[in-house]
Coordinates of C-alpha atoms and ligand atoms in Angstrom, one line a residue:
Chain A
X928 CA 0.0 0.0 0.0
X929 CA 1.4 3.3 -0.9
X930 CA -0.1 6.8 -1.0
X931 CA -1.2 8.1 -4.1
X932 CA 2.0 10.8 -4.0
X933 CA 4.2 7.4 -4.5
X934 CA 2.5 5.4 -6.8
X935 CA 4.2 4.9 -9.9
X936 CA 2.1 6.1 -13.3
X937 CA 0.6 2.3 -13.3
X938 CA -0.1 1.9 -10.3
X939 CA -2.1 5.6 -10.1
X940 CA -4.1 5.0 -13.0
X941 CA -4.5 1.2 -12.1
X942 CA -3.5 -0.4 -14.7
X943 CA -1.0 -3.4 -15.2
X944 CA 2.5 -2.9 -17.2
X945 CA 1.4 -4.6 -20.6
X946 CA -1.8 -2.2 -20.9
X947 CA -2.5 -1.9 -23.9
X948 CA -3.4 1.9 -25.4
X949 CA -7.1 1.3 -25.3
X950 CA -6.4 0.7 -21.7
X951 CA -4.2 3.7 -21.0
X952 CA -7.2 5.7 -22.7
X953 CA -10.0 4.3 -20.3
X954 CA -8.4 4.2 -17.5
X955 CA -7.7 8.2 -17.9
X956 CA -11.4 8.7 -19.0
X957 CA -12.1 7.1 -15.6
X958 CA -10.1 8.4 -13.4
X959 CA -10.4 12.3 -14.4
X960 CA -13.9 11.5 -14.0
X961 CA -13.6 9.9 -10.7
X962 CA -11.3 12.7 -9.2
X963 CA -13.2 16.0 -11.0
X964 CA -13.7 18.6 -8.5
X965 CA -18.0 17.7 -9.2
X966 CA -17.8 13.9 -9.0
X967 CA -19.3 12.6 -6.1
X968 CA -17.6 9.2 -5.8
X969 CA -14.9 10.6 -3.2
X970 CA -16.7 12.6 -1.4
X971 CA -15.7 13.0 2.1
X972 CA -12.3 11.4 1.4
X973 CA -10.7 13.2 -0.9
X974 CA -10.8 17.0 -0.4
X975 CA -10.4 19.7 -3.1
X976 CA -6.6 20.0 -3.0
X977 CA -6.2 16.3 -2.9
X978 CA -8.2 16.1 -6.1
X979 CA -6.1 18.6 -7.8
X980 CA -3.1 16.6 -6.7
X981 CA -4.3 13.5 -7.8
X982 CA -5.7 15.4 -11.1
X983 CA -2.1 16.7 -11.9
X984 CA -0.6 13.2 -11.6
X985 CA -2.9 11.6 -13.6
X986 CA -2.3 13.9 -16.3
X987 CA 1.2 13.1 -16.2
X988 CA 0.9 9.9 -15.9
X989 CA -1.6 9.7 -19.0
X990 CA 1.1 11.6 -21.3
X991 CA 3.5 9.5 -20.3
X992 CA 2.3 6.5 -20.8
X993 CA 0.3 7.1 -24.0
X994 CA 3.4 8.1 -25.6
X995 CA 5.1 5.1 -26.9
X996 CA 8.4 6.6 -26.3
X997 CA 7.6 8.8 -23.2
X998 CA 6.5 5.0 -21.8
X999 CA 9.6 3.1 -23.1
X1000 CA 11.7 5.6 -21.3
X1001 CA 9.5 5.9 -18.0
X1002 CA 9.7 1.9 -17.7
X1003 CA 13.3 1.8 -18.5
X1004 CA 13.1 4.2 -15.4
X1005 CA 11.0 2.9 -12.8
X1006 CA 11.8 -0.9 -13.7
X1007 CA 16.0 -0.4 -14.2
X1008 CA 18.2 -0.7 -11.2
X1009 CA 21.3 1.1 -10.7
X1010 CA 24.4 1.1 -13.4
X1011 CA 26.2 -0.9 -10.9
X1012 CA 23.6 -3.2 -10.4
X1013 CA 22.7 -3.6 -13.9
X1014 CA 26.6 -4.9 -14.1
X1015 CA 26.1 -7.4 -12.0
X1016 CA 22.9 -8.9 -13.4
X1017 CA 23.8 -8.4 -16.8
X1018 CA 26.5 -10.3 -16.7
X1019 CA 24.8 -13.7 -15.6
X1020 CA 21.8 -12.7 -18.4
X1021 CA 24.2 -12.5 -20.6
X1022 CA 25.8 -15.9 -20.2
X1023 CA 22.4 -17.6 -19.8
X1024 CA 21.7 -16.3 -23.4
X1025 CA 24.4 -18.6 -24.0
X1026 CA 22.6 -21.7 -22.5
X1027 CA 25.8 -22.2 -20.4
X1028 CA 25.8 -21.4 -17.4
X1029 CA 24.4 -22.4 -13.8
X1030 CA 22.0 -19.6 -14.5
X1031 CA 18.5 -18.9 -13.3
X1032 CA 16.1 -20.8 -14.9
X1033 CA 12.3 -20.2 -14.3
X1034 CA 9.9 -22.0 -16.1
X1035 CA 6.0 -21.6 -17.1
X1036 CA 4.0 -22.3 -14.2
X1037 CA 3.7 -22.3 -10.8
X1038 CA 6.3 -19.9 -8.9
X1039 CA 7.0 -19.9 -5.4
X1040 CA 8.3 -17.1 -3.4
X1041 CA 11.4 -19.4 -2.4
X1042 CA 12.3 -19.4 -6.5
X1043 CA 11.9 -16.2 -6.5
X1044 CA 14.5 -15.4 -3.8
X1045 CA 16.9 -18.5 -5.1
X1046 CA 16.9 -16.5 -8.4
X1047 CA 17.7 -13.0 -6.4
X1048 CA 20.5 -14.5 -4.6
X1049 CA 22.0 -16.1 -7.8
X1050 CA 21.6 -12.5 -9.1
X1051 CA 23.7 -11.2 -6.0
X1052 CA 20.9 -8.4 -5.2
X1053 CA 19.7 -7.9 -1.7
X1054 CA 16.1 -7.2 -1.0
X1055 CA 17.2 -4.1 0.6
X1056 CA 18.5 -2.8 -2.9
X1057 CA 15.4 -3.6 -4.3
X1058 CA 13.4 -1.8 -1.3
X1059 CA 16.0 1.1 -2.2
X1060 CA 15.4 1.2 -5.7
X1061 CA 11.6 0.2 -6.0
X1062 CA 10.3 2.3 -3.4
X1063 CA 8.4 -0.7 -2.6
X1064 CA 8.3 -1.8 1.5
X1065 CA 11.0 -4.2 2.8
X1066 CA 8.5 -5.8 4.2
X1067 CA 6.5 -6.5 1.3
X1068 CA 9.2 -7.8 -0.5
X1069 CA 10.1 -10.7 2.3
X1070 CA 6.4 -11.4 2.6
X1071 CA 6.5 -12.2 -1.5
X1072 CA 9.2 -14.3 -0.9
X1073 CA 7.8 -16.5 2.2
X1074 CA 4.8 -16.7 0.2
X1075 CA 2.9 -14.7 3.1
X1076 CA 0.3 -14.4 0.5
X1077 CA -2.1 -13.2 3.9
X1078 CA 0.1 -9.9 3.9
X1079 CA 0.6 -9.2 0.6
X1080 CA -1.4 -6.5 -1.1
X1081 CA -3.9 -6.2 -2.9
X1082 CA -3.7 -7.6 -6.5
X1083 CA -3.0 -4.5 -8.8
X1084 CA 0.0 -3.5 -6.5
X1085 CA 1.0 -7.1 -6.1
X1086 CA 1.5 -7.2 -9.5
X1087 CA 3.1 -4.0 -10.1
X1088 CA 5.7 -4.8 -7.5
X1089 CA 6.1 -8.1 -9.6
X1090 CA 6.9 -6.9 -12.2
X1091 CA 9.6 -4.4 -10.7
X1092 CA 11.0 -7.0 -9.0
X1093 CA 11.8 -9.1 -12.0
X1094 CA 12.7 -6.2 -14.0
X1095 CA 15.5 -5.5 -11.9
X1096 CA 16.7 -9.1 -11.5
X1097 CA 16.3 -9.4 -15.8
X1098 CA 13.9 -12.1 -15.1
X1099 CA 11.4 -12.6 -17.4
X1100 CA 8.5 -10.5 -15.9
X1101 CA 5.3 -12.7 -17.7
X1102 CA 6.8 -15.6 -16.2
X1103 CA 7.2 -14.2 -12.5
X1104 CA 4.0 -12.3 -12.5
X1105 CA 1.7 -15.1 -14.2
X1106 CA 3.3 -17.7 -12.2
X1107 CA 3.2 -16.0 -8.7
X1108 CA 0.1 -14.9 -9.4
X1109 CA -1.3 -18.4 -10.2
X1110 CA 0.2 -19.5 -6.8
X1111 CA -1.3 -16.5 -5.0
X1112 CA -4.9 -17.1 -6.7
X1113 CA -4.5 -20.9 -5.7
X1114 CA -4.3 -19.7 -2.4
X1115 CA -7.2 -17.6 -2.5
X1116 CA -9.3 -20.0 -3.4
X1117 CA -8.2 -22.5 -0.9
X1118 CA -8.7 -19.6 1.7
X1119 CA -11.7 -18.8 0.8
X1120 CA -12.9 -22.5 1.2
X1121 CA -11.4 -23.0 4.2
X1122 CA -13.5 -19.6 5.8
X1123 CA -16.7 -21.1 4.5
Chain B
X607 CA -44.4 -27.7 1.0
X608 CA -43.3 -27.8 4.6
X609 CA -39.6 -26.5 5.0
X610 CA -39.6 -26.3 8.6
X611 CA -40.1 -30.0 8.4
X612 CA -37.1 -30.5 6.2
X613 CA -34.7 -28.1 8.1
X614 CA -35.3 -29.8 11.2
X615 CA -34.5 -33.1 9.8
X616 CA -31.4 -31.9 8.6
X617 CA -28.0 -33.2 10.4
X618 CA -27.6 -30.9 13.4
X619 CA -23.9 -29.0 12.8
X620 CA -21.5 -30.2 15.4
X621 CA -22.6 -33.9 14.8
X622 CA -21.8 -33.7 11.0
X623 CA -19.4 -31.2 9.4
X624 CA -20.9 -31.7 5.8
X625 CA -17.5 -30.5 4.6
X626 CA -18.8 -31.4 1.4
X627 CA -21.1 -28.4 1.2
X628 CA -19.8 -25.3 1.1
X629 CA -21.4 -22.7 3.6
X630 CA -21.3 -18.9 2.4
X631 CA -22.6 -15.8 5.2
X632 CA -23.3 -13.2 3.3
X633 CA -24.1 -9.7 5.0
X634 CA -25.5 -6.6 3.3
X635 CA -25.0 -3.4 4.9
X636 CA -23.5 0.1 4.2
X637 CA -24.6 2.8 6.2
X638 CA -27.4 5.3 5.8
X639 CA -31.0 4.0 6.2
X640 CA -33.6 3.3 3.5
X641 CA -31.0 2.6 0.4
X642 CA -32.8 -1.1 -0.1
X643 CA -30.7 -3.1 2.1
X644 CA -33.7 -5.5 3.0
X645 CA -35.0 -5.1 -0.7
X646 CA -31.8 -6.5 -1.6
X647 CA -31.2 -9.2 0.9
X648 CA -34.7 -10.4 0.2
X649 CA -34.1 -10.7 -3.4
X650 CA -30.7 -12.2 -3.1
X651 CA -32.1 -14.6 -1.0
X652 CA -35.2 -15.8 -3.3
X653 CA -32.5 -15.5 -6.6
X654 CA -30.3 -18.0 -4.7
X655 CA -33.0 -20.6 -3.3
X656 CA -34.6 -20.5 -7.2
X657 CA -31.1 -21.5 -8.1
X658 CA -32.0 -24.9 -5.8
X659 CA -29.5 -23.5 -3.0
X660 CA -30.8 -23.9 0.6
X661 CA -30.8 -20.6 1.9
X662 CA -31.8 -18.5 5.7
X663 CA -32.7 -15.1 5.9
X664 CA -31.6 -13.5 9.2
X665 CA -33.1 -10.1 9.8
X666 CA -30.1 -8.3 11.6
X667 CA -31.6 -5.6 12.3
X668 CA -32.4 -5.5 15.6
X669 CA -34.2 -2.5 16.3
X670 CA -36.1 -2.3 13.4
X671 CA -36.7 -5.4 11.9
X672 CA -39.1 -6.2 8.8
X673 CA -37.6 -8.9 6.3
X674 CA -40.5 -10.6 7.6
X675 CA -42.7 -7.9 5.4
X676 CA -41.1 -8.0 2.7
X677 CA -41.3 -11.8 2.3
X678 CA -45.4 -11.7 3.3
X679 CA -45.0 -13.5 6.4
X680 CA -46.2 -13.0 10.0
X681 CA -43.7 -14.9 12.2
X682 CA -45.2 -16.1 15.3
X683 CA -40.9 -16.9 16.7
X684 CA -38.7 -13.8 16.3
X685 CA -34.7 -14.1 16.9
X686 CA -35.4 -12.3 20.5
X687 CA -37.2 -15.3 21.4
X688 CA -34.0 -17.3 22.0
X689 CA -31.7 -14.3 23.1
X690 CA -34.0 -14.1 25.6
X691 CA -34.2 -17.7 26.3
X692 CA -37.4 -18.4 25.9
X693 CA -36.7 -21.2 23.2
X694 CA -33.6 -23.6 23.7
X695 CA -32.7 -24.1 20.4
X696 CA -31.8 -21.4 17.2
X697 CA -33.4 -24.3 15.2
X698 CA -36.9 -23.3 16.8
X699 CA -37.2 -19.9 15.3
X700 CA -36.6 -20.8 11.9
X701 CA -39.8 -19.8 10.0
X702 CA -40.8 -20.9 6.5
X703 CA -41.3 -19.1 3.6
X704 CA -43.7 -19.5 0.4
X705 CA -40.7 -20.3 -1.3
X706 CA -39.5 -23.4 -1.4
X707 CA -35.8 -23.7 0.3
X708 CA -36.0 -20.2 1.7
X709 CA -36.1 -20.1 5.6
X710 CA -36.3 -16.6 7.7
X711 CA -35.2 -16.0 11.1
X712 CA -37.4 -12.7 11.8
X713 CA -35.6 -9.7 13.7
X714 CA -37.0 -8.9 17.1
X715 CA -39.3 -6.4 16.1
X716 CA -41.0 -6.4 19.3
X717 CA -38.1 -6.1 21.5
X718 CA -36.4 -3.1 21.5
X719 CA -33.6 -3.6 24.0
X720 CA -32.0 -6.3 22.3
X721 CA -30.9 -4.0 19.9
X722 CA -28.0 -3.7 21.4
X723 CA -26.7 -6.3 23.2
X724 CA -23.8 -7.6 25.3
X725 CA -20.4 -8.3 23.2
X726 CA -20.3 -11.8 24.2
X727 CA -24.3 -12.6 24.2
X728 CA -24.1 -11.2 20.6
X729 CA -20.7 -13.0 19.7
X730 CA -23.1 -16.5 20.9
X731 CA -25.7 -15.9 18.8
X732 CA -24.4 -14.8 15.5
X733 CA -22.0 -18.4 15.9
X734 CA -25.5 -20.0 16.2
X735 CA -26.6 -19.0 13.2
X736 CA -23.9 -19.4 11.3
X737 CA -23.7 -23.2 12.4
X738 CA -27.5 -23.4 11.1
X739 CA -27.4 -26.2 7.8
X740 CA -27.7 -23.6 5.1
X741 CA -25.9 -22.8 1.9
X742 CA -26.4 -19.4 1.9
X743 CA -27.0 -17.2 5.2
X744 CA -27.6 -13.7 4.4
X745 CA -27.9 -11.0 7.0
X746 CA -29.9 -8.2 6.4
X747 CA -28.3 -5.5 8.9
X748 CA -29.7 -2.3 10.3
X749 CA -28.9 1.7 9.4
X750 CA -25.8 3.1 10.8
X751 CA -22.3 1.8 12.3
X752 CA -23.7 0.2 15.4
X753 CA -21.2 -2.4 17.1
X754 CA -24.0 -4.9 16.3
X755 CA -23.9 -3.9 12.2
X756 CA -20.1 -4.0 12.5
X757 CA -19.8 -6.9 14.1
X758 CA -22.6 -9.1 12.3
X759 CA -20.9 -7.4 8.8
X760 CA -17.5 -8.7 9.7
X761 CA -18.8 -12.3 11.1
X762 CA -19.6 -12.9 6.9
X763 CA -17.7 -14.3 4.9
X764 CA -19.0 -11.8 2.0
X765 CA -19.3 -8.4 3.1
X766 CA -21.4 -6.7 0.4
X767 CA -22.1 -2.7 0.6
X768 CA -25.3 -1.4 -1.0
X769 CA -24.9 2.4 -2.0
X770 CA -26.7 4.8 -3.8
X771 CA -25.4 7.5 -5.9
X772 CA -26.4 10.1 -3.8
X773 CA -23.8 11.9 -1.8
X774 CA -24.8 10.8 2.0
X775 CA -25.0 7.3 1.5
X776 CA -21.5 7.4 -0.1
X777 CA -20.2 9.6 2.8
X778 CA -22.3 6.6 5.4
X779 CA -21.0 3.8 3.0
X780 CA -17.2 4.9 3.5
X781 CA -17.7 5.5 7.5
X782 CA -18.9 2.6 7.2
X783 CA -16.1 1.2 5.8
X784 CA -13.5 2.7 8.2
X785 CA -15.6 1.8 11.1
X786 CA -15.6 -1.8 10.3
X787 CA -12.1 -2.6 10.2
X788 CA -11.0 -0.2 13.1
X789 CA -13.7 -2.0 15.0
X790 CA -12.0 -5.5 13.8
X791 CA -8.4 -3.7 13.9
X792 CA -9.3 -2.8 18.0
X793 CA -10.6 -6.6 18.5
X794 CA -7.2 -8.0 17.4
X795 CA -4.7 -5.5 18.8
X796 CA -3.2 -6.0 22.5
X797 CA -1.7 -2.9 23.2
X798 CA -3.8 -1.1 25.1
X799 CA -2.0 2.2 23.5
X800 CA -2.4 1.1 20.2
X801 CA -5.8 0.6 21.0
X802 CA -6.4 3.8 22.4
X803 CA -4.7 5.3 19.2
X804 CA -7.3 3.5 16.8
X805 CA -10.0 5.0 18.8
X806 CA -8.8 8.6 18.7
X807 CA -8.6 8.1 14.9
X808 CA -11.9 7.6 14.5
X809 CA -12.6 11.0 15.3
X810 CA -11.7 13.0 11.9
X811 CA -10.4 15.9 13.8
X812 CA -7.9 13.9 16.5
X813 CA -5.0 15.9 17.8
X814 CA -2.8 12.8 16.4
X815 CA -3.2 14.8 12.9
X816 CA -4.1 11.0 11.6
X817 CA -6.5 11.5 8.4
X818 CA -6.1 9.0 6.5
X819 CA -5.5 5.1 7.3
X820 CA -2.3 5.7 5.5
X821 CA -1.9 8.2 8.4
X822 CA -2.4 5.6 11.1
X823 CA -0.3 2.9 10.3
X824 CA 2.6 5.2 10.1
X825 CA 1.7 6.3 13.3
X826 CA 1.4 2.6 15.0
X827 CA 4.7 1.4 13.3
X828 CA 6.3 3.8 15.4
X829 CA 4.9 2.4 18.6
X830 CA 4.8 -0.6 17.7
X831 CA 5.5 -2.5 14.6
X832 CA 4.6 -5.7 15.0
X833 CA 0.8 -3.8 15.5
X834 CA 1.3 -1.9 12.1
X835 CA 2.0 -4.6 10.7
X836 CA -1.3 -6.1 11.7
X837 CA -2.9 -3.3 10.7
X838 CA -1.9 -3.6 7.2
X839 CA -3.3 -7.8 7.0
X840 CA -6.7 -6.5 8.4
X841 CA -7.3 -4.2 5.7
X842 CA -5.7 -7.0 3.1
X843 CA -8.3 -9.2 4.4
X844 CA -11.2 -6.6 3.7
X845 CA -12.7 -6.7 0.6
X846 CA -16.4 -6.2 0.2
X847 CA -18.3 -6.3 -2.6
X848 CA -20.3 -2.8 -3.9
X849 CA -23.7 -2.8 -5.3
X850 CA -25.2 0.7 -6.6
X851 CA -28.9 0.5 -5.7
X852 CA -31.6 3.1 -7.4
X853 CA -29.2 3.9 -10.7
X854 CA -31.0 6.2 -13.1
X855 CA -28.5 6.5 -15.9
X856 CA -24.9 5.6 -17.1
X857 CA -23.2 8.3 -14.5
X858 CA -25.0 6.5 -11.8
X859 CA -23.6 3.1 -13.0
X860 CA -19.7 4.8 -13.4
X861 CA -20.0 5.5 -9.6
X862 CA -19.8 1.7 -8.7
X863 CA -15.9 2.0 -10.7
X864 CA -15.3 5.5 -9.3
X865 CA -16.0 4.2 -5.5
X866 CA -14.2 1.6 -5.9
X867 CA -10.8 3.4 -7.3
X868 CA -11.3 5.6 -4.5
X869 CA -11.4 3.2 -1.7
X870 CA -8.7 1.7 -3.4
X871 CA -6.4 4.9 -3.4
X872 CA -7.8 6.0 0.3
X873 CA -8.4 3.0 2.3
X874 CA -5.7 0.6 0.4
X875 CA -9.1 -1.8 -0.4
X876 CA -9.9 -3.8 -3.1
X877 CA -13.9 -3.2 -3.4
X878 CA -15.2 -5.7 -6.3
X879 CA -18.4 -3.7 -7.8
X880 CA -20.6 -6.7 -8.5
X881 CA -23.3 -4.1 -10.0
X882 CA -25.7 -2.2 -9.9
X883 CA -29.7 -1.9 -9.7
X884 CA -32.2 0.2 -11.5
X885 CA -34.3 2.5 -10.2
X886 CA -37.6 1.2 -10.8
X887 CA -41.1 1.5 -9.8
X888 CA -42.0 -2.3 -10.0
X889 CA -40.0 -2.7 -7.1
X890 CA -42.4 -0.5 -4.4
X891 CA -45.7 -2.1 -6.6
X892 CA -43.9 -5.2 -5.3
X893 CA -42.8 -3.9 -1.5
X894 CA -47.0 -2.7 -1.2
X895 CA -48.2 -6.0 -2.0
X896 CA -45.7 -7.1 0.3
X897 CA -44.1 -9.6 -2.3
X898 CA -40.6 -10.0 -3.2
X899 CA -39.8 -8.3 -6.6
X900 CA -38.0 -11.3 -8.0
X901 CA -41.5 -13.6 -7.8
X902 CA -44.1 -10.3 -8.4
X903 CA -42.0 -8.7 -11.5
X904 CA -39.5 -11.0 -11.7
X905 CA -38.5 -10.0 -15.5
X906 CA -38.5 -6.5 -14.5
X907 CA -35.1 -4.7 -15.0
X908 CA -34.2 -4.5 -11.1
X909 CA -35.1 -8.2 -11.3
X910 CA -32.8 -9.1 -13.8
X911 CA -29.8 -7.0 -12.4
X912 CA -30.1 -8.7 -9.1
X913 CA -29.8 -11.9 -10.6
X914 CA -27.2 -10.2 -12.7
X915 CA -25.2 -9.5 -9.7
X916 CA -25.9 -12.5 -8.1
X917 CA -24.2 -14.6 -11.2
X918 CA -21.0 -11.8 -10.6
X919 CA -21.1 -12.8 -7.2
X920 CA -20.7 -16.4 -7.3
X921 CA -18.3 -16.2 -10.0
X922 CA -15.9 -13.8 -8.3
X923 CA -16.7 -11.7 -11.1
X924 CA -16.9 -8.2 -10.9
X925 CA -18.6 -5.3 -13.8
X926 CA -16.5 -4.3 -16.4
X927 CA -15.8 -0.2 -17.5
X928 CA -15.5 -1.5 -21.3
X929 CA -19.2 -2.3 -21.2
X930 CA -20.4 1.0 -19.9
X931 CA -18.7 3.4 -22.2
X932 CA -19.9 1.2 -25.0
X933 CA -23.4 0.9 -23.6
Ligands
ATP1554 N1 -34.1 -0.1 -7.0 C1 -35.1 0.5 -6.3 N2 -36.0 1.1 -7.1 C2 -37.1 1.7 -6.4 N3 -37.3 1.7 -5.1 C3 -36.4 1.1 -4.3 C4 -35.3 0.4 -4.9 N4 -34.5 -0.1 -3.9 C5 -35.2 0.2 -2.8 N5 -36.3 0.9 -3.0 C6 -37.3 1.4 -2.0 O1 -36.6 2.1 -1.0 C7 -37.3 1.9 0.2 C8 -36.3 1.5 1.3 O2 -35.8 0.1 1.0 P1 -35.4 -0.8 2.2 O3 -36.4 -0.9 3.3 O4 -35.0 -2.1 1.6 O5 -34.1 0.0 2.7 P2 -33.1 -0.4 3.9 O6 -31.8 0.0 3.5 O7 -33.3 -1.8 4.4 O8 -33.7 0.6 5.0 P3 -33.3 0.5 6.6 O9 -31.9 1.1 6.7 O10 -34.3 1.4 7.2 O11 -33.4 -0.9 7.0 C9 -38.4 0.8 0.0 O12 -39.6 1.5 -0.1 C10 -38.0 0.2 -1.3 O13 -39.2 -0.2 -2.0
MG1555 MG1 -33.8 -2.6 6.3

């Protein structure tokens, strides 16, 4: 959970990081809606000054990401880690290209949490550094990889902070967010059986 | 047809965990009064027992009961009659319905000081019910954030919020909202002080400067972290479901979406808008006559999105923007 002032362009507008354009477009038509200083939706929470907050960062965050290159650039920003981190996991991507090495492998399917964290270590990147870079919580991050699904949140950020974290490891995001996600969603379902 | 019949001869819980069938508490509530709460539970109760599903109607609200009305029944056991002990068994206040697999336990409308009871009395009772053989429970709650609402809304295992687009029933549906997981976040914290924080919180203008929820778990990490942290899992664990009641065109039906991003931005919930309801005049033609709309106009367009949402509900399905803008 972050406040709006840090979420990341996606993560305001609520969309994932493959939207398509279509997607970009709606979720702007909504959310200018939802946020206008006469729509009634967050009345009582949202005051006129936050609106005009959230107003001015949905606008940036709208031009940003319809632009093709405005967006190419923006992720390069938000999903790269440092140069001197981008050394150290370039260099094993690099080799695995090559089909030779010891490297990371991560296949369709299921992922756990504890793959997720084998893969970081292989990487040599500490949570810390991708708390430091992400913005995301510490916290957050150890709970993804214990697979405390319980204190994880809530999908859309879930997903964004996926995403980040694979980006920055040069794992291949659609594999770590579709297969965490289809251990997470196992888990919901088994939850919700188990309250019933 | 004679349901009481048939619930009594079914396997007392305890004895037999069917753990075959699947038992779902629903509870409908959100805030101000007269928004269609017991419309709503009425109808979601006759979609779901037309759907073959054995279902119980519990009128929650205590002080002002009358599900029994709008199902056309005249129960001669009300809920009060075993909170006040004058029957041993929950089983003996089930009442039948005309329809066939839908049961009612009728609010004590004639007992005004149950309508708020004792913590633990209330905690006893609303584990009876839930341990009645039923598919579907639904609890039909009262106006307001009363400790009983709260705490018969947080006892489901579906919390669904009926709204309508009007601006005090938002304001009463997000109070709502806040009150309900303070009041759970209170029930599972220790610390007395953290305790004490949550409930100076409440108040909107608190000398703490907490506004937001965002607010107070900053403000809890830095007594005590292992509370924050707690915090954080009970609002996780909160996600209701949003129905927009009385919608009278397509800016009514946006407000579902428009709720739910800002819950999601404010309180850090996921709200799933399972839809919305027209306004329509079929459905007081149907509350005079003292029928449920879903039997007296049942392809009337209210009709049809109840069972709309209904379908949304049990498919953990929620509405989708693409459809408005193109409707
Ligand atoms: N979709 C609708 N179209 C037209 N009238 C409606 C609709 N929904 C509810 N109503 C009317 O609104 C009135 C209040 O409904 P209801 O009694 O269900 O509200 P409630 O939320 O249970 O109120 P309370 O908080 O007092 O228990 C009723 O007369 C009902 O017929
Ligand atoms: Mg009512």
């Amino acid at each position: 959970m972050k406040r709006f002032s840090d979420q990341n362009h996606y993560e305001l507008l609520e969309l994932s990081y493959n939207a398509t354009w279509g997607e970009i477009k709606k979720a702007y038509q909504l959310a200018k809606r939802t946020y206008s200083q006469d729509s009634i939706a967050p009345y009582s929470l949202f005051d006129a000054n936050d609106r005009e907050m959230i107003l001015d960062r949905i606008e940036e965050a709208y031009k940003t990401l319809i632009d093709g290159k405005k967006r190419k650039r923006y992720n390069q920003d938000i999903l790269k880690g440092s140069p001197e981190l981008d050394d150290r996991t370039f260099k094993d991507t690099d080799e695995s290209t090559t089909g030779e090495t010891d490297d990371v492998i991560l296949l369709p399917g299921q992922i756990t949490g504890e793959a997720l964290k084998q893969a970081r270590e292989k990487r040599g990147v500490s949570l810390e550094e991708i708390a430091d870079l992400t913005k995301i919580n510490l916290a957050y991050l150890q709970f993804l990889e214990q697979d405390h699904y319980k204190n994880l949140p809530v999908r859309v950020y879930l997903q964004s902070y996926l995403q980040q974290y694979a980006a920055i490891l040069k794992l291949d995001s659609t594999l770590v967010v579709d297969g965490y996600l289809e251990s997470y969603q196992q888990w919901v379902e088994k939850n919700e059986l188990d309250e019933g | 047809m004679d349901n009481l019949e048939l619930f009594k001869t079914l396997p007392l819980p305890g004895i037999e965990t069917g753990s075959d069938v699947i038992k779902e508490i629903w509870a409908i509530g959100g805030g101000k009064g007269g928004t269609g709460k017991t419309f709503l539970s009425t109808n979601l109760g006759v979609t779901l027992a037309r759907a073959g599903k054995r279902v119980l109607l519990v009128d929650a609200d205590l002080g002002c009961a009358n599900l029994h009305t709008c199902l056309g029944v005249n129960p001669k056991v009300t809920l009060s009659d075993f909170v006040q002990g004058k029957v041993n068994k929950i089983e003996e206040v089930l009442v039948e319905t005309e329809i066939p697999n839908l049961a009612l336990i009728s609010g004590a409308y004639d007992y005004l000081e149950i309508s708020n009871p004792k913590y633990t009395q209330k905690m006893k009772f609303i584990r009876k019910i839930h341990d009645l053989n039923f598919e579907y429970i639904i609890l039909d709650l009262g106006a307001g954030t009363s400790f009983t609402n709260l705490d018969f809304f947080l006892s489901a295992n579906m919390g669904i919020l009926n709204v309508i687009p009007e601006p005090t029933s938002i304001e009463n549906t997000y109070r709502f909202i806040k009150s309900t997981f303070y009041r759970r976040f209170k029930k599972v914290a220790r610390d007395p002080e953290v305790k004490e924080v949550v409930t100076m919180a409440m108040d909107e203008k608190n000398r703490l400067g907490i506004r937001t929820p965002h607010d107070l778990i900053d403000y809890i990490d830095t007594i005590d972290e292992k509370a924050g942290q707690m915090l954080k899992e009970t609002i996780y664990a909160f996600s209701p479901k949003l129905i927009v009641n009385q919608v009278r065109s397509k800016d009514d039906i946006t407000l579902g979406f428009s709720m739910r991003s800002s819950c999601l931005k404010y309180f850090g919930i996921k709200v799933d808008y399972v839809g919305s309801i027209e306004y329509d005049d079929h459905v007081w033609r149907a509350t005079k006559k003292k029928r449920p709309l879903l039997l007296e106009y049942p392809s009337s367009a209210a009709s049809r999105s109840i069972e709309r949402a209904v379908k949304n509900m049990l498919a953990e399905e929620e509405l989708k923007f693409d459809l408005i803008l193109r409707a």
